[in-house]
Amino acid sequence: MTHLVVVPPEVPREWLARLDQPEAGCEVIVGIDAVPTPRLPEVVGLLSLLTMPVDLELLVRLPALRVVSNMAVGYDNVVIPACAARGVALGNTPGVLTDATADLTMALLLAAARRIDEAALDAREGRWHTWTPDGWLGVELRGTTLGVVGLGKIGYAVAERARGFGMQICYVGRSDHDHPDAAKLGAQRLSFTELLARADIVTLHVPLTDETQGMIDAAALEQMKPEAILINTSRGAIVDQDALLAALTTGRLRGAALDVTSPEPLPPAHPLFAAPGCLILPHIGSATHTTRRRMAELACLNLLAGVRGEPLPHPVALTQP
Ligand code: GLV
């Protein structure tokens, strides 16, 4: 029996080769809009991207759907109760993107601390007149404190790297218990408020949920140290961007480096692009050749398991624990 599955046009087909192997037993259609209307009720598997809203409206169009395989670790684009209500399994791609995202977080952290973006722009645009003792001064990392909001896989990998730069680590975790490996990093668990007051650099590694949406708001920014730096490689909506803009404009914060924004893409005319000390990247945390292929591979494995009615290698729990 052939399984009809839909994949997004953005993923290079070669990365999804597993679906085309005869033993996969799949017929692959590229793009939901390419599925002829009479065949929508045959679709059993959907490979989705974080840019694709998977909501009840979509699920109603696909009544036979068994699995949504999101090619991302985050899955805030998927309406979980809609999947639960329709008995559709959901998979994601954790683990394989941890190192790439942690590397990018460190790149942002270093860039913000050493004003790389601004200095490179000045060099390129003719403002590099001579070597000046007090030109483009930044901060060095040794001895500073990194506040990790969310010590999951990625947060931990960032903390490990930051230890290598001589930073002290504090963190907010999901539970009331210390992270089992926190001691290896000498990392101290604090409350959110304590972390904001203690950290020189705050880095966000929590999923976007109703609880985390806007958690870095004006009040949180106010609690941060004067001249602290904010790094966000998780989801844009965790930060109140108007409040961040105000904090950067008044010099309350030294800088912010964001790989994620709300919306994405952020329109080039958005004032955050011109805010002092603000570096914005186009959501490239996991963008390495190796990692993106691994994510696609894992997404294929979730998809194939789901269409066969087998347990997914990386399922997302559809009910709250
Ligand atoms: C990227 O942001 C992901 O969630 O995989």
mmCIF file of N, CA and C and ligand atoms in Angstrom, residues 50 72-74 97 234-235 283 295, ligand 1:
data_model
loop_
_atom_site.group_PDB
_atom_site.id
_atom_site.type_symbol
_atom_site.label_atom_id
_atom_site.label_comp_id
_atom_site.label_asym_id
_atom_site.label_seq_id
_atom_site.Cartn_x
_atom_site.Cartn_y
_atom_site.Cartn_z
ATOM 1 N N LEU A 50 9.029 25.218 10.189
ATOM 2 C CA LEU A 50 8.579 26.132 11.247
ATOM 3 C C LEU A 50 7.845 27.358 10.693
ATOM 4 N N ALA A 72 12.193 20.745 12.596
ATOM 5 C CA ALA A 72 12.658 21.779 13.528
ATOM 6 C C ALA A 72 12.577 21.174 14.915
ATOM 7 N N VAL A 73 13.353 21.735 15.838
ATOM 8 C CA VAL A 73 13.182 21.286 17.219
ATOM 9 C C VAL A 73 11.967 21.985 17.831
ATOM 10 N N GLY A 74 11.776 23.257 17.490
ATOM 11 C CA GLY A 74 10.612 23.987 17.992
ATOM 12 C C GLY A 74 9.370 23.581 17.200
ATOM 13 N N LEU A 97 20.510 19.447 16.078
ATOM 14 C CA LEU A 97 20.864 20.847 15.813
ATOM 15 C C LEU A 97 21.465 21.545 17.031
ATOM 16 N N SER A 234 16.204 31.558 20.207
ATOM 17 C CA SER A 234 15.091 30.611 20.391
ATOM 18 C C SER A 234 13.900 30.998 19.502
ATOM 19 N N ARG A 235 13.038 31.864 19.998
ATOM 20 C CA ARG A 235 11.929 32.354 19.182
ATOM 21 C C ARG A 235 11.734 33.835 19.457
ATOM 22 N N HIS A 283 17.481 34.018 11.245
ATOM 23 C CA HIS A 283 17.130 32.694 11.791
ATOM 24 C C HIS A 283 18.002 31.587 11.181
ATOM 25 N N MET A 295 18.587 17.147 10.101
ATOM 26 C CA MET A 295 17.199 17.486 10.456
ATOM 27 C C MET A 295 16.230 16.883 9.435
HETATM 28 C C1 GLV B 1 14.788 26.207 14.672
HETATM 29 O O1 GLV B 1 14.527 27.283 15.093
HETATM 30 C C2 GLV B 1 14.207 25.007 15.159
HETATM 31 O O2 GLV B 1 13.291 25.055 15.981
HETATM 32 O O3 GLV B 1 14.629 23.936 14.714
#
